[in-house]
Each structure stands twice: as C-alpha cells, then as structure tokens.
Amino acid sequence: MKGFDLYRSSILVKSVGFVFVVIAFFYIGKHWSGYNYEQVIFFNSNSNAHPKTLTVSISPNSNKTVDITPLINNTNEEQTLDDHSLAPVPVPQPHSLTRSPPPPPPPPAVQRMGLVDENGVMRNDFEVGEFDLDVLEKWNNETDAMNVDDGVRVRVGVVRKFGKCPASMKEYIPCLDNVEAVKRLKSTKKGEKFERHCPEKDKELNCLVPAPKGYKAPIPWPRSRDEVWYSNVPHAQLAEYKGGQNWIVVNKDKFRFPGGGTQFIHGADQYIEQISKMIPEIAFGHHTRVVLDVGCGVASFGAYLTSRDVLTLSVAPKDVHENQIQFALERGVPAMVAAFATRRLLYPSQAFDLIHCSRCRVNWTRDDGILLLEVNRLLRAGGYFVWAAQPVYKHEPLLEQQWEEMMNLTNRLCWNLVKKEGYIAIWQKPLDNDCYLTRDSKTQPPLCDNQDNPDNVWYVDLKPCITPLPEDKSGANVTTWPARLHVPPARLQTITFDAFISRNDLFKAESKYWKEIIDSYVRSMHWKKFKLRNVMDMRAGFGGFAAALIDNQLDCWVMNVVPVSGPNTLPVIYDRGLLGVMHDWCEPFDTYPRTYDLLHAAGLFSVEQKRCSISSIMLEMNRILRPGGRVYIRDSVLVMDELQEIGKAFGWRVTIRDTAEGPHASYRVMVCDKRLK
C-alpha cells in the first residue's frame, strides 16, 4: 500500500504541473494575439483531397499597415523567395494609416557599349571592352578539340625539342637562300634569283638559327644610327668595298656610319636638305610621310629622314652587297630584302609619298619600262620620284642615251619633270587620269584593264601597263601628317570584307581598343623602359597597334604585316602614314635573322593553324627575333597550351601575363623572352 500511495502522489504532481503549463500558455497566447501586435495571413489547407476552391483565413489585423523597414534595413543578407512560395496578396490600405515609403535608390548609370548614339553618330565615349578584331572578317579564334568526359580539351601535339642549326646558317633567309631552287630557274637575266623561292615542305627550317659568336645586345636607338657592334654583323667586306664613299667604316669593335652614300658623299643630311630646297612642296614630315628607298646601301638616307618625322622603308636585293639590309636593321632603320625583278613588290598601290633611287643599279627603262611601271603603281597620286644617278649629270654618249630613254618613258607615263639640279632629277606623278586619257591610243604602255587589282601583290607578276588612278581620287586626298594617323581614309571603303557596322566605326573602335591596351602595357609592364626599336605586328588589321605605340611616344617603328588569309588592309595602313607588307605566315618572312626587338601576334595562331602548323610559324618568329627580344601573343586559350610548350622548347622564358574575364575569358596574353645567351 505504501508503494501505491507514492505512485498516486507522483501522478498528482504531474497532473498539477501539466494544468499549470496549459494555463500559462493560454495567457501568453492571448497576450501576443492582442491588437498591439500584427498577425500573419495564412493559407488554410482544405481537408478535401480535390478542393474546388482555395480559402484564405484573414488575421484580425488585416486592415492595419505594417512597417517592415527596420527589419529590412537591419538585414545584411539579401533574402529571396523560394521558387515554390507565393508572395503575400496586397491589401489596399486606408490613406490615413499608410506611411510614405522611403525614396527608391537612384538607378545605376547606364554603361553605353554601342559605337553610335541614338542619332546614328559615332560617339567618343563608348566602352571598348574586349573588341574582337575578328569582326573584320570571319576570323574565328577556334582550334581543333577533342571531347573527353570532363569537357573540351585542346589537342596538343607532341612538341619535340629543337636543336641548333649549323653555324653556317646564322644569316639564313629560307626563301632567299634556296640554292637548289635557283639552280632550277630557266633564266636569271631579269633578277629572278633575287626573288622568293621557298623550300619544299619536307625541307623547311626545323632548327634554331644561331647568333654569331660574341653577339651582344644591340646598341639602342638613337645611338645605333651612328654605330653598331661589329660582332653582331661581322662582315667587313662592305666597309672595304665602299670605303671611299663614306658609307661605313670599322672602328675597333664597332662599325660606324658617317652618313654618306654613293651620290651624297657630303652626308645624307645635306643631301636631304638639297631635295627640300629643290621642291619645297615635298615638305618632309608634313606632306611627305612614307618614303621608299630603292637600293638603299646601309640606309643612311632613311636613317637621317627619321629626325624629320619621315618613315622610310629601305629595300635592296640580297646581291653582291647582301649585308646592306642587315646593317640597316641592326641600325634600327626600317628595311626589307626585296628586288625589282619579275614580280610586284609586296606593297599596295599608292603606298609611298616619295620614292628615292640613288645609284640603285636598277635599269628602269628595260622591257619598255616595266620596272618604272611598278614604281608608278607604288607611288601615290601627286607623289615624287627622286633619281640621283650618272645619266642625270654626266655627258657621255651612253649615259646621255639612258637619260633620253628615261625622259621618253616618263613622258609616256605622264610624269612631270619638276626639277633637275646637279645630279638629282625629280618627277611628279599626276593627280588624276586626265593625261592618260588624252594620250594617243597607240601610246605604250597602255592603261591596265579594270580586271586588274593593283593591290593584289602576293606572287603576282609585273604588269606591262599603267595602273589608272581611282576616279574618286582616293589615295591622293590623304591628310597631312600627323593628322592622317587617326583620320579614316577614303580607301577604307574599298577594302573587301563583310562589315555589319560602319567601316569608319570599326576603324575608330580598333584604334581605341589598341590605345587602351598599349596604355595599360606602358603602365603595368613598363614598356617605355624597354629598348624597343624594330617592332613587327604579325596581324595588323588597320594598324591600330602601331598607331597606339606612336600615341604613347615610343621611339620605334612597326612593320605591319597583313596576312594573305585575311582582308587586304594595306592601303589603309599606308594612308595612315604607317609601313606594312603582305605576307603568308605559312612561309618564311623576307628578312635576316635577329631583326626585331618585339613581335606582336593578336589572334594569329587561331586563324593560321587551319592552314599550316603552329610550330613552323614559331620557328620563323624565333629566327627573326633578336636575342633579348620579346614576343607578345594575344590569342585563344585553346591554342595557348601548345604555344607555351613550343616556346619552352625554344628556351624562351614564357609567362602568362593576364587572362581576360567575362565573355572574353577565352583570350589570354603570353609574353615570351628570348634569352640573350
């Protein structure tokens, strides 16, 4: 019984406790459900499994306003409704009980990404972002890929190690040193052996061209105009052969360039001043910006024109004075191996404001003047041809006959002899076709037919006809320097490519894009500290990269290469006052090894890998890059792995500098340094 009494006492205590808890919750619930506190609207679940209607239970405070601003403002994290939840049904509130909501935050500033405003006018404040140069054509930065379980991966071939070429190849130019191909030529009397004859596919360059023994970092510009290291171009033959003409002299461990030449033994500066006085309208650095120097020697004419803000391309064949172009490039003067022979030079029509020949050893009157017809094609309307040669001033029967032939030919070309003084004669090309159209119908040479494209130059034979000038005078109406650098030229409208927006807009957008890129390189990568002089843009577009270097006052020149795989934008490049050349990157470039301080390639490999191997292009880059030089490759991530492996196989120091973000994350920048030793 005693156990039973204890059991009953325990039940009683528990019962009393339970009743107390119930009463406590009752009063607490009543207190919180009063009118001083807002209640929530609930959806009422219907017990019927297939209800016809949904009912909503309304809380007693449904007609009151609820101020939840303090709750929101005190919340740090953004809250979102679940996809399956429903927002509360808004209930109209009496005006007297409604509080004024806080003013909404100001809308974010609109980021204008378009090129034109609402009136269709090109704006200057548009955001460039990652402007894709591929819009100029269907340049898709794609590469072959293979599908694997974890996504898409680049197919990177096995990159082998590349050995050094024999020391005898230290000045090897593949397409100009092909002895076997030259031996097979049927004739060489017109200079065919000086033209391009590239190795066959299985005989391409497959090794790293070595530098000569004792090679040093080149003397920087402008000192290099006057002296270069002997060990970098160890060839004293030219100094011996031209010692009496003040071209070049050996001074201990250096070559020095006094500034003379065959026809200007008193110095290039004095010679240039004489030309300026003969024809003041030439106006070097203002009206005359781009010059071609034929048979340039060691390029002192172009070297001294640099100080007058003139860009001179010095050309000469690899003949008995084969190292003259090598000396020019070592000095930091724009130069390229080229020959007037049987094919067009790789420059567009109306490219040069002035063409100069000082004892250039070219027979201009052979084959009814076909070589001078090429000069006529290259010369801008209203441009000048300067000829300094013995037939101009020497009174010997043979030389006088050559002068008469030259005068007869230039008259038939409608050139005007504007000045003859001492050993210099200067002609001017007409501004339009009026003279050509008034010639006798039997006059030779005839005008070229309309089917001939004067800007088509890749492996194109010389034409025995006069290239007519455009009826709209495009090419003749370029503005003066330096304004012409940023003015969209009229010939921009003649470039063949599909454009879905204004060509002028594309031109301006490309310029702004590269200006921002180079500005960032100058700031973050300290480009002004680099000893840059010879620069190549391997896929130049409209020349925006070169223009940006000029805008940043970097004292260098740029060879703008326009690949044959894309649109021919060379006329635009020259109209801007820049230099350029047509080239196929599946073949070697016509220059000596160790030519350039900087090679720039934007989107090149993604395009050209469809036509030729990446390794062959990289080998060519290694050949023409100076030891201590740099390569900047801006391309698709899909090809970057293979480029990295090849660069490392060359012994380059390879760095991935940055990765574009957002929609352009497929682009990266790779910087390669070619070691000096």
XYZ file of C-alpha atoms in Angstrom:
677
model
C 0.000 0.000 0.000
C 2.822 2.295 0.749
C 4.173 1.937 -2.799
C 0.740 2.546 -4.208
C 0.430 5.852 -2.212
C 3.749 7.062 -3.594
C 2.615 6.236 -7.105
C -0.631 8.239 -6.655
C 1.322 11.212 -5.274
C 3.605 11.230 -8.364
C 0.620 11.239 -10.734
C -0.961 14.091 -8.849
C 2.150 16.228 -9.024
C 2.491 15.644 -12.771
C -1.189 16.469 -13.343
C -0.917 19.730 -11.435
C 2.214 20.691 -13.388
C 0.527 19.950 -16.686
C -2.502 22.121 -15.803
C -0.170 24.965 -14.793
C 1.705 24.849 -18.124
C -1.558 24.854 -20.118
C -2.849 27.894 -18.221
C 0.474 29.710 -18.704
C 0.490 29.139 -22.476
C -3.141 30.235 -22.671
C -2.419 33.628 -21.109
C 0.797 34.118 -23.104
C -1.001 33.331 -26.384
C -3.809 35.699 -25.553
C -1.320 38.444 -24.756
C 0.575 38.076 -28.110
C -2.636 37.798 -30.108
C -3.899 41.167 -28.948
C -4.290 44.242 -31.123
C -0.899 45.615 -30.174
C 0.875 43.027 -32.361
C 0.347 42.252 -36.021
C -0.682 38.801 -37.122
C 0.139 36.968 -40.293
C -2.134 35.886 -43.123
C -2.185 32.133 -43.592
C -3.421 29.916 -46.372
C -5.954 27.430 -44.996
C -5.370 23.881 -46.115
C -8.566 22.159 -47.169
C -9.117 18.664 -45.904
C -10.722 17.699 -49.187
C -8.265 15.907 -51.400
C -9.676 17.598 -54.509
C -10.814 21.037 -53.431
C -12.783 23.181 -55.842
C -11.673 26.428 -54.248
C -8.865 27.687 -52.102
C -9.821 29.660 -48.981
C -7.744 32.237 -47.156
C -8.003 32.959 -43.440
C -7.547 36.660 -42.630
C -5.889 37.704 -39.416
C -7.564 40.269 -37.181
C -5.046 42.988 -38.126
C -5.687 42.716 -41.877
C -6.699 46.388 -42.108
C -3.560 47.682 -40.451
C -0.340 48.760 -42.161
C 2.850 47.028 -41.211
C 6.152 48.916 -41.262
C 8.871 46.371 -42.006
C 11.519 48.922 -42.979
C 13.527 48.457 -39.750
C 13.611 44.732 -40.323
C 14.903 45.111 -43.903
C 17.442 47.798 -43.136
C 18.896 45.700 -40.352
C 19.343 42.706 -42.622
C 22.770 42.252 -44.142
C 21.993 39.388 -46.442
C 19.702 39.573 -49.404
C 16.660 37.294 -48.931
C 14.794 35.635 -51.767
C 11.529 33.759 -52.014
C 11.634 30.092 -52.708
C 10.564 29.229 -56.249
C 7.539 27.372 -54.821
C 6.394 30.092 -52.405
C 3.773 32.695 -53.156
C 4.060 36.396 -52.423
C 1.547 37.876 -49.976
C -1.632 39.236 -51.521
C -1.511 43.064 -51.356
C -4.421 44.533 -49.414
C -5.494 48.157 -50.058
C -4.728 50.294 -47.016
C -6.564 53.358 -45.728
C -4.715 56.538 -46.649
C -4.694 57.776 -43.067
C -2.863 54.702 -41.830
C -0.279 54.435 -44.693
C 3.263 55.615 -44.142
C 5.242 57.155 -47.001
C 7.724 54.583 -48.297
C 11.417 55.587 -48.464
C 12.525 57.008 -51.824
C 13.892 54.341 -54.183
C 17.678 54.285 -54.747
C 18.879 56.040 -57.913
C 19.106 53.739 -60.919
C 22.628 52.573 -61.844
C 24.415 54.572 -64.501
C 23.868 53.179 -67.961
C 27.046 51.715 -69.453
C 26.989 52.597 -73.106
C 28.599 49.820 -75.092
C 27.407 50.768 -78.566
C 29.511 52.604 -81.129
C 26.805 55.069 -82.220
C 24.317 57.214 -80.312
C 20.556 57.425 -80.787
C 21.114 59.651 -83.824
C 23.434 57.166 -85.505
C 26.557 59.283 -84.893
C 29.843 57.755 -83.765
C 30.453 58.522 -80.086
C 33.819 59.159 -78.458
C 32.812 57.820 -75.030
C 31.868 54.262 -75.910
C 33.274 51.414 -73.844
C 35.678 49.262 -75.798
C 35.857 46.200 -73.580
C 37.488 43.338 -75.463
C 36.926 44.490 -79.045
C 37.242 41.470 -81.292
C 39.360 42.225 -84.331
C 37.867 39.138 -85.937
C 34.863 41.252 -86.901
C 36.889 42.445 -89.877
C 36.366 39.035 -91.355
C 35.183 35.692 -90.078
C 38.357 35.280 -88.102
C 37.153 32.704 -85.599
C 39.595 32.010 -82.838
C 38.964 28.306 -82.773
C 41.130 25.240 -82.613
C 40.607 21.561 -83.064
C 39.465 19.916 -79.856
C 38.528 16.503 -78.685
C 35.626 15.655 -76.404
C 36.503 13.957 -73.178
C 34.428 13.047 -70.160
C 35.376 16.189 -68.245
C 34.729 18.664 -71.042
C 36.643 20.006 -74.036
C 40.382 19.828 -74.131
C 42.821 21.221 -76.650
C 44.547 18.680 -78.829
C 48.192 19.499 -78.237
C 50.586 17.597 -80.405
C 53.813 16.226 -79.091
C 56.286 19.116 -79.018
C 59.780 17.916 -79.714
C 62.981 19.621 -78.752
C 64.532 21.840 -81.397
C 68.276 21.701 -81.883
C 70.525 24.476 -83.113
C 71.165 24.929 -86.814
C 74.751 24.782 -88.079
C 76.810 27.950 -87.585
C 76.812 28.433 -91.368
C 73.086 29.240 -91.175
C 73.478 32.217 -88.814
C 72.238 34.589 -91.565
C 69.874 32.180 -93.245
C 66.811 33.558 -95.065
C 64.885 30.449 -96.166
C 63.114 31.798 -99.260
C 66.126 33.794 -100.488
C 68.860 31.253 -99.783
C 67.312 28.326 -101.607
C 70.270 27.483 -103.817
C 68.667 24.358 -105.246
C 65.587 26.269 -106.454
C 67.736 28.999 -108.036
C 69.708 26.376 -109.965
C 66.494 25.089 -111.477
C 65.446 28.509 -112.832
C 65.184 28.679 -116.609
C 66.529 32.226 -116.662
C 68.094 34.685 -114.212
C 68.758 37.632 -116.517
C 65.844 39.658 -115.097
C 66.829 39.140 -111.483
C 64.703 36.069 -110.853
C 67.313 34.640 -108.480
C 66.735 37.534 -106.063
C 63.044 36.728 -105.672
C 61.287 34.307 -103.324
C 61.949 30.590 -103.814
C 60.811 28.909 -100.612
C 61.952 25.432 -99.522
C 59.719 22.485 -100.246
C 57.543 21.141 -97.471
C 59.933 18.461 -96.279
C 62.904 20.841 -96.398
C 61.568 23.611 -94.207
C 63.534 25.143 -91.349
C 63.446 22.719 -88.400
C 66.156 24.094 -86.130
C 67.023 27.249 -84.198
C 69.196 29.665 -86.170
C 72.216 30.565 -84.002
C 73.620 34.017 -83.360
C 77.209 34.771 -84.413
C 79.946 34.269 -81.863
C 80.230 37.198 -79.455
C 76.740 38.533 -80.185
C 75.758 41.389 -77.857
C 72.541 43.214 -77.061
C 72.167 45.789 -79.882
C 73.147 49.389 -79.200
C 69.873 51.234 -78.538
C 68.392 53.886 -80.792
C 69.293 56.698 -81.497
C 72.959 55.792 -80.879
C 72.547 52.844 -83.240
C 72.012 55.224 -86.141
C 75.725 56.015 -85.990
C 77.308 52.813 -84.654
C 76.642 49.088 -84.166
C 78.620 46.182 -82.695
C 80.994 44.530 -85.154
C 80.291 41.123 -83.594
C 76.574 41.379 -84.407
C 77.182 41.820 -88.163
C 80.734 40.538 -88.631
C 81.158 41.472 -92.286
C 83.889 43.915 -93.209
C 83.603 43.378 -96.980
C 81.103 46.208 -97.432
C 83.335 48.603 -95.486
C 86.257 47.648 -97.712
C 84.249 47.838 -100.942
C 82.587 51.170 -100.141
C 85.345 52.673 -98.014
C 85.856 55.664 -100.305
C 82.154 56.556 -100.431
C 81.703 57.316 -96.736
C 79.118 54.548 -96.199
C 80.643 52.565 -93.360
C 83.954 52.267 -91.512
C 85.371 49.815 -88.970
C 86.317 51.398 -85.655
C 87.740 48.840 -83.176
C 84.807 46.661 -82.066
C 82.180 48.711 -83.884
C 81.002 49.708 -87.322
C 80.451 53.444 -87.684
C 78.201 55.137 -90.225
C 79.352 58.640 -91.215
C 76.076 59.258 -93.047
C 77.416 59.263 -96.577
C 76.412 57.439 -99.730
C 77.390 56.933 -103.357
C 75.722 60.153 -104.502
C 75.808 62.092 -101.215
C 79.384 61.812 -100.089
C 78.991 65.037 -98.088
C 76.372 63.473 -95.880
C 72.744 62.389 -96.004
C 71.539 65.400 -94.034
C 72.918 67.860 -96.571
C 71.523 65.750 -99.411
C 68.030 65.730 -97.882
C 68.215 69.481 -97.361
C 69.075 69.944 -101.030
C 65.971 67.980 -102.084
C 63.823 70.058 -99.710
C 65.090 73.284 -101.285
C 64.580 71.982 -104.823
C 60.889 71.169 -104.186
C 59.578 72.859 -101.013
C 56.186 71.223 -101.614
C 57.709 67.860 -100.691
C 57.599 69.091 -97.077
C 59.218 66.145 -95.291
C 57.315 65.137 -92.166
C 54.188 67.037 -93.197
C 53.090 66.307 -96.760
C 55.670 63.553 -97.256
C 55.469 60.939 -94.506
C 56.121 57.485 -96.087
C 59.148 57.006 -98.375
C 60.611 54.042 -100.274
C 64.398 53.998 -100.696
C 65.410 51.628 -103.510
C 68.924 50.155 -103.434
C 69.436 51.760 -100.059
C 73.050 50.905 -99.225
C 73.276 50.940 -95.425
C 70.114 53.091 -95.286
C 71.629 56.405 -94.234
C 69.022 58.254 -96.321
C 66.212 56.689 -94.273
C 68.156 56.966 -91.018
C 68.502 60.721 -91.324
C 64.939 61.256 -92.536
C 63.767 59.829 -89.205
C 64.640 63.082 -87.439
C 62.267 64.854 -89.863
C 59.326 62.636 -88.840
C 59.524 60.597 -92.041
C 59.117 56.815 -92.137
C 61.388 55.334 -94.818
C 61.329 51.714 -95.933
C 64.763 50.795 -97.277
C 64.816 47.893 -99.733
C 67.604 46.120 -101.593
C 68.168 42.634 -103.009
C 70.442 40.069 -101.414
C 73.094 40.529 -104.103
C 76.835 41.291 -104.026
C 76.147 43.764 -101.186
C 73.918 41.265 -99.445
C 74.532 42.517 -95.906
C 73.374 46.087 -96.555
C 69.843 45.308 -95.330
C 71.288 43.512 -92.308
C 73.271 46.642 -91.424
C 70.160 48.800 -91.875
C 68.134 46.642 -89.489
C 70.924 46.492 -86.929
C 70.959 50.301 -87.011
C 67.221 50.381 -86.290
C 66.125 51.610 -89.723
C 63.027 50.078 -91.402
C 64.323 47.728 -94.080
C 63.419 44.610 -96.026
C 65.074 42.400 -98.607
C 63.266 42.991 -101.921
C 64.097 43.210 -105.604
C 62.663 44.845 -108.719
C 62.697 41.793 -110.967
C 59.651 39.961 -112.380
C 57.037 40.197 -109.615
C 55.241 43.008 -107.874
C 56.699 44.196 -104.614
C 54.566 43.266 -101.607
C 53.180 46.766 -101.025
C 49.860 48.224 -102.206
C 49.183 50.791 -104.896
C 49.648 54.440 -103.922
C 51.659 53.453 -100.881
C 54.564 55.904 -100.898
C 54.576 59.696 -100.942
C 58.089 59.692 -102.374
C 60.302 57.006 -103.955
C 64.050 57.530 -103.981
C 66.797 55.901 -106.034
C 70.400 56.984 -105.607
C 72.600 54.903 -107.911
C 70.315 51.955 -107.113
C 71.598 49.963 -110.116
C 68.092 49.375 -111.493
C 67.619 49.614 -115.264
C 64.334 51.494 -115.223
C 63.858 51.520 -118.969
C 64.259 47.811 -119.703
C 61.319 45.924 -121.229
C 59.598 49.190 -122.165
C 59.861 50.447 -118.601
C 58.113 47.618 -116.776
C 60.138 48.316 -113.608
C 59.266 52.012 -113.631
C 55.639 50.981 -114.128
C 55.943 49.181 -110.801
C 57.263 52.393 -109.252
C 54.275 54.173 -110.787
C 51.920 51.658 -109.145
C 53.564 52.154 -105.745
C 53.742 55.951 -105.964
C 50.881 57.986 -104.550
C 48.999 60.308 -106.902
C 50.917 63.591 -106.854
C 53.916 61.820 -105.310
C 57.564 62.343 -106.275
C 60.258 60.127 -107.800
C 63.809 61.246 -106.956
C 66.588 59.883 -109.158
C 70.234 60.601 -108.339
C 72.360 58.912 -110.995
C 75.106 59.485 -113.520
C 72.784 59.840 -116.556
C 71.306 62.934 -114.903
C 74.542 64.924 -114.983
C 77.302 63.114 -116.927
C 77.693 63.998 -120.582
C 78.868 60.732 -122.077
C 77.201 59.173 -125.159
C 75.955 56.045 -123.370
C 74.739 57.955 -120.314
C 73.078 60.624 -122.450
C 71.215 57.897 -124.300
C 69.996 56.474 -120.987
C 68.764 59.938 -119.988
C 66.852 60.334 -123.240
C 65.228 56.925 -122.770
C 64.260 57.908 -119.228
C 62.734 61.190 -120.393
C 60.764 59.451 -123.152
C 59.416 56.838 -120.746
C 58.425 59.297 -118.025
C 56.611 61.452 -120.610
C 54.551 58.451 -121.696
C 53.776 57.781 -118.017
C 52.542 61.403 -117.773
C 55.164 62.196 -115.151
C 56.251 65.815 -114.951
C 59.948 66.631 -114.557
C 59.588 69.357 -111.956
C 63.268 69.932 -111.170
C 66.728 68.902 -112.330
C 69.661 70.199 -110.348
C 73.206 68.860 -110.314
C 72.992 65.061 -110.111
C 69.344 64.980 -108.931
C 66.205 64.822 -111.077
C 62.709 64.897 -109.547
C 59.478 63.859 -111.291
C 55.900 64.173 -110.063
C 53.109 61.680 -110.762
C 49.762 63.140 -111.962
C 46.837 63.563 -109.571
C 44.253 62.054 -111.907
C 43.752 60.157 -115.181
C 43.263 63.186 -117.466
C 46.708 62.926 -119.053
C 46.380 59.177 -119.606
C 43.040 59.586 -121.338
C 44.318 62.289 -123.707
C 47.304 60.284 -124.946
C 47.307 58.853 -128.435
C 45.525 55.483 -128.440
C 48.672 53.757 -129.734
C 50.902 55.114 -126.975
C 52.695 52.475 -124.983
C 52.374 51.336 -122.292
C 48.562 51.152 -122.189
C 46.335 51.545 -119.164
C 45.682 48.347 -117.222
C 42.196 46.934 -117.670
C 39.534 47.132 -114.993
C 40.027 43.479 -114.040
C 43.488 44.147 -112.643
C 43.565 44.789 -108.914
C 46.637 46.976 -108.243
C 46.609 45.940 -104.572
C 46.847 42.229 -105.358
C 50.555 41.551 -104.809
C 51.216 38.058 -103.426
C 53.166 36.186 -106.151
C 51.728 38.469 -108.851
C 53.805 39.126 -111.976
C 54.650 42.659 -113.049
C 52.098 44.164 -115.428
C 53.274 45.973 -118.620
C 50.587 48.628 -118.190
C 49.850 51.833 -116.306
C 47.753 51.473 -113.173
C 44.929 54.021 -113.526
C 44.045 56.196 -110.555
C 40.695 55.841 -108.758
C 38.021 58.164 -110.100
C 37.160 59.317 -106.582
C 40.813 60.338 -106.108
C 41.115 58.102 -103.065
C 44.740 57.772 -102.107
C 45.526 61.254 -103.376
C 43.402 63.050 -100.804
C 45.091 61.865 -97.596
C 45.543 64.482 -94.920
C 48.934 65.695 -93.793
C 50.965 64.136 -91.008
C 50.298 63.699 -88.102
C 46.531 64.160 -88.563
C 46.361 61.316 -91.095
C 47.235 58.782 -88.385
C 43.717 58.934 -86.933
C 41.555 60.082 -89.863
C 39.659 57.203 -91.551
C 40.959 57.322 -95.140
C 38.720 57.166 -98.194
C 40.269 53.860 -99.286
C 38.830 52.254 -96.157
C 35.607 51.902 -98.151
C 37.354 49.836 -100.844
C 38.557 47.044 -98.526
C 36.808 43.766 -99.324
C 35.289 42.247 -96.197
C 31.854 41.801 -94.656
C 31.063 44.562 -92.187
C 27.772 44.750 -90.338
C 28.521 48.201 -88.907
C 30.157 51.311 -90.332
C 33.735 50.808 -91.546
C 34.650 54.152 -90.011
C 33.267 52.892 -86.704
C 35.374 49.733 -86.971
C 38.440 51.853 -87.716
C 37.861 54.078 -84.683
C 36.972 51.156 -82.426
C 40.158 49.287 -83.354
C 42.243 52.398 -82.680
C 40.612 52.946 -79.302
C 40.953 49.284 -78.386
C 44.705 49.164 -79.022
C 45.220 52.580 -77.439
C 43.764 51.257 -74.176
C 45.750 48.003 -74.412
C 49.083 49.762 -75.048
C 48.332 52.368 -72.364
C 47.981 49.500 -69.894
C 51.176 47.832 -71.145
C 53.093 51.081 -70.723
C 51.789 51.472 -67.175
C 51.921 47.917 -65.875
C 54.703 46.362 -67.960
C 56.889 49.481 -68.198
C 57.244 49.408 -71.969
C 58.997 52.758 -72.027
C 61.907 51.140 -70.198
C 62.308 48.558 -72.954
C 64.862 49.287 -75.640
C 62.327 48.886 -78.427
C 63.166 49.958 -81.949
C 62.292 47.301 -84.537
C 58.730 46.057 -83.957
C 56.503 43.767 -86.003
C 52.740 43.389 -85.759
C 52.145 39.992 -87.350
C 48.408 40.509 -87.935
C 47.985 44.235 -88.218
C 44.365 44.886 -89.205
C 44.075 48.659 -89.728
C 47.363 49.387 -87.948
C 45.809 50.337 -84.605
C 48.620 48.672 -82.634
C 51.288 50.747 -84.429
C 49.248 53.931 -84.029
C 48.974 53.297 -80.280
C 52.765 52.993 -79.981
C 53.104 56.378 -81.685
C 50.458 57.901 -79.405
C 52.461 56.666 -76.418
C 55.609 58.290 -77.862
C 57.564 55.050 -78.010
C 60.552 55.702 -80.266
C 60.158 52.695 -82.538
C 58.871 51.739 -85.964
C 56.432 48.940 -86.799
C 56.311 46.574 -89.737
C 52.563 45.956 -90.083
C 52.089 42.536 -91.660
C 48.771 41.827 -93.373
C 48.353 38.044 -93.786
C 47.049 36.746 -97.098
C 44.467 34.725 -95.125
C 42.508 37.902 -94.301
C 41.315 41.113 -95.947
C 43.949 43.307 -97.586
C 44.017 46.355 -95.332
C 47.431 47.556 -96.552
C 46.046 50.637 -98.393
C 44.542 51.870 -95.116
C 47.809 51.279 -93.242
C 49.798 53.355 -95.734
C 47.165 56.077 -95.900
C 47.580 56.424 -92.123
C 51.282 57.114 -92.603
C 52.488 53.673 -91.491
C 54.516 50.874 -93.086
C 53.246 47.430 -93.967
C 53.677 44.373 -96.154
C 51.602 41.464 -97.423
C 52.727 38.031 -96.237
C 51.670 34.410 -95.877
C 52.728 33.083 -92.475
C 52.822 29.565 -93.868
C 56.082 30.741 -95.494
C 59.194 32.450 -94.081
C 59.489 36.238 -93.986
C 61.999 38.115 -96.168
C 64.377 39.429 -93.561
C 67.619 38.483 -91.872
C 67.767 36.599 -88.580
C 67.753 38.705 -85.408
C 65.794 41.557 -86.983
C 63.097 42.538 -84.461
C 63.076 43.558 -80.804
C 59.364 42.837 -80.383
C 56.950 40.544 -82.214
C 53.240 41.058 -81.593
C 50.639 38.495 -82.675
C 46.945 39.001 -81.906
C 44.668 36.148 -82.936
C 47.190 34.942 -85.499
C 47.606 31.302 -84.491
C 43.896 30.554 -84.140
C 43.471 31.516 -87.781
C 46.658 30.220 -89.369
C 46.617 26.795 -87.660
C 43.900 25.848 -90.143
C 46.395 26.378 -92.969
C 49.797 25.438 -91.554
C 51.500 24.228 -88.408
C 51.934 26.413 -85.374
C 55.488 25.110 -84.969
C 56.578 26.464 -88.373
C 55.341 29.963 -87.525
C 57.001 29.857 -84.116
C 60.296 28.728 -85.675
C 60.151 31.707 -88.015
C 59.454 34.014 -85.089
C 62.486 32.623 -83.277
C 64.619 33.205 -86.383
C 63.726 36.879 -86.836
C 63.621 37.769 -83.111
C 66.733 39.265 -81.600
C 68.264 37.554 -78.558
C 66.902 39.507 -75.614
C 63.776 40.359 -77.626
C 60.164 39.740 -76.652
C 57.067 38.151 -78.092
C 53.529 39.171 -77.107
C 50.879 36.687 -78.191
C 47.231 37.533 -77.602
C 45.160 34.541 -78.600
C 42.655 31.871 -77.691
C 43.156 29.754 -74.605
C 42.592 26.772 -76.886
C 45.956 27.262 -78.621
C 47.907 28.721 -75.719
C 48.982 25.383 -74.231
C 50.731 24.342 -77.421
C 52.318 27.774 -77.847
C 53.677 27.574 -74.311
C 55.220 24.173 -74.914
C 56.883 25.289 -78.133
C 58.216 28.459 -76.532
C 59.734 26.478 -73.688
C 61.267 24.055 -76.188
C 62.993 27.067 -77.789
C 64.465 28.022 -74.438
C 62.263 31.115 -74.145
C 61.105 32.322 -70.755
C 57.314 32.056 -71.021
C 54.844 33.945 -68.821
C 51.065 34.199 -68.923
C 50.593 37.828 -68.019
C 46.815 38.083 -67.714
C 43.565 36.377 -68.555
C 40.620 38.293 -69.939
C 37.485 37.927 -67.852
C 33.777 37.668 -68.569
C 32.638 36.916 -72.118
C 36.219 37.161 -73.394
C 37.756 34.679 -70.983
C 38.797 32.588 -73.986
C 41.607 35.089 -74.695
C 44.958 35.197 -72.912
C 48.234 37.066 -73.247
C 51.501 35.158 -73.380
C 54.807 37.002 -73.027
C 57.993 35.281 -74.172
C 61.543 36.464 -73.622
C 64.257 35.133 -75.890
C 67.334 34.743 -73.748
C 70.379 36.743 -74.775
C 72.760 33.888 -74.013
